[in-house]
């Protein structure tokens, strides 16, 4: 089983090997830090490794043929043809298996680009099964075709053609985020209002989190049903959302306070626990973050 880092995979590869396996996708970068990779594998295979991109990078993946399974973060995910996946990267190990005749498109979106598009960064993973005729699927197929024809290692892509590829990538993202937003709105109005109230209550204080029982009671739901609907509405578990926002608050506080003061304000009695949580979220320690911004 091959072992790799994700940045080794998502880079430009020589034309003679690009597209020969999942280790060597057709990859291309575009303005704004956008990175696209097209994966094609005729045979079933396995690989393992670790994600080493920055913690705020968002992945948009479209499974175009075949199926695959991934284990990461203690969870196993299985994806089929026409599945759309939106997820945020984190520094962790993974294992991956794909079927024969597998192909997929993946777009990496940096946080600044998401901000320019007024799209909130995802704290969890969102999956939606699309129809073959869905515009997100059609555009992703066109982008995969573009990447296979315009590998930058073998030729200098003309500027107009580069704009075409960039346009296809942005259009795919637009359809992808719109599709997942539509899924979130499928809940009826009353439940959606209750869940939003629970979300606001959850994020009201970052030094103490309410219990699942307390949040579920706000919606008159059992804890199990509450967690299920919360994940459907917001794309992640309640405490995953809480921790993501808690760490974003930490980044803001670190502009004015030291690490110990920040940890205490966020309810941590042990500074090392805070530092470990911060590093899991962003890929670097609080003190390093301060050195980068101050």
Coordinates of C-alpha atoms in Angstrom, one line a residue:
X1 CA 0.0 0.0 0.0
X2 CA 1.5 3.4 -1.0
X3 CA 2.1 5.9 1.7
X4 CA 2.1 9.6 0.8
X5 CA 1.4 13.1 2.0
X6 CA -1.5 15.0 0.4
X7 CA 0.7 17.8 -0.9
X8 CA 2.9 15.3 -2.7
X9 CA -0.2 14.1 -4.6
X10 CA -1.8 17.5 -5.3
X11 CA 1.0 19.0 -7.5
X12 CA 2.0 19.1 -11.1
X13 CA 3.3 15.7 -12.3
X14 CA 5.3 14.9 -15.5
X15 CA 3.1 14.3 -18.5
X16 CA 4.4 10.7 -18.8
X17 CA 3.0 9.7 -15.4
X18 CA 0.1 12.1 -14.9
X19 CA -3.2 10.2 -14.8
X20 CA -1.5 6.8 -14.4
X21 CA -2.7 6.3 -10.8
X22 CA -4.2 8.2 -7.9
X23 CA -0.7 9.2 -6.8
X24 CA -0.3 11.2 -10.0
X25 CA -3.5 13.2 -10.8
X26 CA -3.8 15.8 -13.5
X27 CA -3.3 18.9 -11.3
X28 CA -3.3 22.6 -12.0
X29 CA -3.3 25.8 -9.9
X30 CA -5.3 28.9 -10.7
X31 CA -5.4 32.5 -9.4
X32 CA -6.3 33.0 -5.8
X33 CA -4.6 29.8 -4.6
X34 CA -7.2 27.6 -6.2
X35 CA -5.9 24.1 -6.9
X36 CA -7.6 21.5 -9.1
X37 CA -6.8 17.8 -9.4
X38 CA -8.4 15.2 -11.7
X39 CA -8.0 11.5 -10.6
X40 CA -8.3 8.6 -12.9
X41 CA -7.6 4.9 -11.9
X42 CA -8.4 2.0 -14.2
X43 CA -7.6 -0.6 -11.4
X44 CA -8.7 -0.9 -7.8
X45 CA -6.0 0.3 -5.4
X46 CA -5.2 1.4 -1.9
X47 CA -3.0 4.1 -0.4
X48 CA -2.4 5.6 3.0
X49 CA -0.8 8.8 4.2
X50 CA -1.5 12.1 5.9
X51 CA -3.1 15.4 5.1
X52 CA -0.6 18.2 5.4
X53 CA -2.3 21.2 3.9
X54 CA -3.2 24.2 6.0
X55 CA -6.2 23.5 8.4
X56 CA -8.5 26.0 6.8
X57 CA -8.3 24.6 3.2
X58 CA -11.7 23.5 2.0
X59 CA -12.0 20.5 -0.4
X60 CA -14.8 20.1 -2.9
X61 CA -14.8 16.6 -4.4
X62 CA -17.0 15.1 -7.0
X63 CA -17.0 11.3 -7.6
X64 CA -17.5 10.9 -11.4
X65 CA -17.2 7.1 -11.7
X66 CA -16.7 4.1 -9.5
X67 CA -16.7 4.2 -5.7
X68 CA -14.2 4.8 -2.9
X69 CA -13.8 4.5 0.9
X70 CA -11.8 6.7 3.2
X71 CA -10.9 6.4 6.9
X72 CA -9.8 9.6 8.6
X73 CA -10.4 11.1 12.0
X74 CA -11.6 7.8 13.4
X75 CA -14.5 7.6 10.9
X76 CA -15.0 5.6 7.7
X77 CA -16.7 7.3 4.8
X78 CA -18.0 5.5 1.6
X79 CA -18.7 7.5 -1.6
X80 CA -20.4 6.5 -4.8
X81 CA -20.6 7.9 -8.3
X82 CA -22.2 11.3 -8.4
X83 CA -21.5 12.0 -4.7
X84 CA -20.5 15.6 -3.9
X85 CA -18.4 16.1 -0.8
X86 CA -17.5 19.4 0.8
X87 CA -15.0 19.1 3.7
X88 CA -12.4 21.0 5.6
X89 CA -8.9 19.6 5.8
X90 CA -7.2 18.8 9.1
X91 CA -3.7 17.4 9.8
X92 CA -4.4 13.7 10.3
X93 CA -3.6 10.3 8.8
X94 CA -5.9 8.6 6.3
X95 CA -6.4 5.4 4.3
X96 CA -8.1 5.3 1.0
X97 CA -9.4 2.5 -1.3
X98 CA -10.9 2.9 -4.8
X99 CA -12.8 0.6 -7.1
X100 CA -11.8 -0.1 -10.7
X101 CA -12.7 2.5 -13.3
X102 CA -12.6 5.2 -10.7
X103 CA -12.5 8.9 -11.5
X104 CA -13.0 12.1 -9.4
X105 CA -12.4 15.8 -9.4
X106 CA -11.1 17.6 -6.4
X107 CA -10.8 21.4 -5.9
X108 CA -8.9 22.9 -3.0
X109 CA -10.2 26.3 -1.9
X110 CA -8.1 28.6 0.4
X111 CA -9.9 30.6 3.1
X112 CA -9.3 34.0 1.5
X113 CA -11.1 32.9 -1.6
X114 CA -14.0 31.6 0.4
X115 CA -14.1 35.0 2.2
X116 CA -14.2 36.9 -1.1
X117 CA -17.2 34.8 -2.1
X118 CA -18.9 35.4 1.3
X119 CA -19.0 31.7 2.0
X120 CA -18.5 30.4 5.5
X121 CA -15.7 27.9 6.0
X122 CA -17.0 24.4 6.8
X123 CA -16.4 23.0 10.2
X124 CA -17.3 19.4 9.2
X125 CA -18.1 17.3 6.2
X126 CA -21.1 17.6 3.9
X127 CA -22.1 14.9 1.4
X128 CA -24.9 15.0 -1.1
X129 CA -25.8 12.4 -3.8
X130 CA -26.6 14.2 -7.1
X131 CA -28.3 13.1 -10.3
X132 CA -26.0 12.4 -13.4
X133 CA -27.6 15.4 -15.1
X134 CA -26.9 17.8 -12.3
X135 CA -25.0 20.9 -13.4
X136 CA -22.3 20.3 -10.7
X137 CA -21.6 16.8 -12.2
X138 CA -21.6 18.1 -15.8
X139 CA -19.3 21.0 -15.1
X140 CA -16.9 18.7 -13.0
X141 CA -16.7 16.3 -16.0
X142 CA -15.8 19.2 -18.3
X143 CA -13.1 20.4 -15.9
X144 CA -11.7 16.9 -15.6
X145 CA -11.5 16.8 -19.4
X146 CA -9.8 20.2 -19.4
X147 CA -7.2 19.0 -16.9
X148 CA -6.4 15.9 -18.9
X149 CA -5.8 17.9 -22.0
X150 CA -3.9 20.8 -20.5
X151 CA -1.3 19.3 -18.2
X152 CA 1.1 22.2 -17.5
X153 CA 4.2 20.0 -17.3
X154 CA 4.0 19.2 -21.0
X155 CA 3.1 22.5 -22.5
X156 CA 2.5 26.2 -21.8
X157 CA -1.3 26.6 -21.7
X158 CA -2.4 29.7 -23.5
X159 CA -3.9 32.4 -21.3
X160 CA -7.5 32.2 -22.8
X161 CA -7.5 28.4 -22.2
X162 CA -6.3 29.0 -18.6
X163 CA -9.3 31.3 -18.1
X164 CA -11.6 28.5 -19.4
X165 CA -10.2 26.1 -16.8
X166 CA -10.5 28.7 -14.0
X167 CA -14.0 29.5 -15.0
X168 CA -14.9 25.8 -14.9
X169 CA -13.4 25.4 -11.5
X170 CA -15.3 28.4 -10.1
X171 CA -18.6 27.3 -11.7
X172 CA -18.2 23.8 -10.2
X173 CA -17.7 25.4 -6.8
X174 CA -20.8 27.6 -7.3
X175 CA -23.0 24.6 -8.1
X176 CA -21.5 22.6 -5.3
X177 CA -22.1 25.1 -2.5
X178 CA -25.5 26.0 -3.9
X179 CA -26.5 22.3 -3.9
X180 CA -25.4 21.7 -0.3
X181 CA -27.2 24.9 0.8
X182 CA -30.4 23.7 -0.8
X183 CA -30.1 20.5 1.2
X184 CA -29.8 22.5 4.4
X185 CA -33.1 24.3 3.6
X186 CA -35.0 21.0 3.2
X187 CA -36.0 20.9 6.9
X188 CA -39.4 22.4 7.7
X189 CA -39.5 25.9 9.0
X190 CA -40.3 25.1 12.6
X191 CA -37.5 22.6 13.1
X192 CA -35.1 24.9 11.3
X193 CA -35.9 27.7 13.7
X194 CA -35.4 25.5 16.7
X195 CA -32.1 24.2 15.4
X196 CA -30.9 27.8 14.7
X197 CA -31.9 28.7 18.3
X198 CA -29.9 25.7 19.5
X199 CA -26.9 26.7 17.4
X200 CA -27.0 30.3 18.8
X201 CA -27.2 28.9 22.3
X202 CA -24.3 26.5 21.7
X203 CA -22.1 29.4 20.4
X204 CA -23.1 31.9 23.1
X205 CA -20.3 31.2 25.5
X206 CA -17.0 29.7 24.6
X207 CA -15.8 29.1 28.2
X208 CA -18.6 26.6 28.8
X209 CA -20.7 24.5 26.4
X210 CA -24.3 23.5 27.0
X211 CA -25.0 19.8 27.1
X212 CA -26.7 17.9 24.3
X213 CA -29.7 17.3 26.6
X214 CA -30.1 21.0 27.1
X215 CA -29.8 21.7 23.4
X216 CA -32.2 18.9 22.4
X217 CA -34.8 20.2 24.9
X218 CA -34.9 23.5 23.1
X219 CA -36.1 21.6 20.0
X220 CA -38.3 19.1 21.9
X221 CA -36.2 16.3 20.4
X222 CA -34.4 13.3 21.8
X223 CA -30.6 13.7 22.0
X224 CA -30.1 11.2 19.2
X225 CA -32.7 12.8 16.8
X226 CA -31.3 16.3 17.7
X227 CA -27.8 15.4 16.8
X228 CA -29.0 13.8 13.5
X229 CA -31.0 16.9 12.4
X230 CA -28.2 19.2 13.6
X231 CA -25.7 17.5 11.4
X232 CA -28.1 17.5 8.5
X233 CA -28.8 21.3 8.9
X234 CA -25.3 22.5 9.7
X235 CA -23.0 19.8 8.2
X236 CA -21.3 18.6 11.4
X237 CA -21.9 17.5 15.0
X238 CA -22.8 20.2 17.6
X239 CA -19.5 20.0 19.4
X240 CA -17.5 20.0 16.2
X241 CA -19.2 23.3 15.3
X242 CA -18.6 24.6 18.8
X243 CA -14.9 23.7 18.8
X244 CA -14.4 25.2 15.3
X245 CA -15.9 28.6 16.4
X246 CA -14.1 28.4 19.7
X247 CA -10.8 28.1 17.9
X248 CA -11.7 31.0 15.6
X249 CA -12.4 33.1 18.7
X250 CA -9.0 32.0 20.0
X251 CA -7.3 33.4 16.9
X252 CA -9.0 36.7 17.5
X253 CA -8.1 36.8 21.1
X254 CA -4.5 36.0 20.4
X255 CA -4.1 39.3 18.6
X256 CA -4.4 41.1 22.0
X257 CA -3.8 38.5 24.7
X258 CA -1.1 36.0 25.5
X259 CA -1.6 32.2 25.2
X260 CA -2.4 31.7 28.9
X261 CA -4.9 34.5 29.0
X262 CA -6.6 33.2 25.8
X263 CA -6.8 29.7 27.2
X264 CA -8.4 30.8 30.4
X265 CA -11.0 33.1 28.7
X266 CA -12.0 30.1 26.6
X267 CA -12.5 27.9 29.6
X268 CA -9.3 25.8 29.5
X269 CA -7.8 25.0 32.8
X270 CA -4.7 23.5 31.1
X271 CA -2.8 25.6 28.6
X272 CA -1.3 22.6 27.0
X273 CA -4.8 21.2 26.2
X274 CA -5.7 24.5 24.6
X275 CA -2.5 24.5 22.5
X276 CA -3.1 21.0 21.3
X277 CA -6.7 21.8 20.3
X278 CA -5.5 24.9 18.5
X279 CA -2.8 22.9 16.6
X280 CA -5.3 20.3 15.6
X281 CA -7.6 22.9 14.1
X282 CA -5.0 25.1 12.3
X283 CA -1.8 23.0 12.0
X284 CA 0.3 25.3 14.2
X285 CA 0.6 26.3 17.8
X286 CA -1.0 29.5 19.3
X287 CA 2.5 30.9 19.9
X288 CA 3.5 30.3 16.3
X289 CA 0.2 31.9 15.1
X290 CA 1.1 35.0 17.2
X291 CA 4.5 35.2 15.6
X292 CA 2.9 35.1 12.1
X293 CA 0.5 37.9 12.7
X294 CA 2.2 40.2 15.2

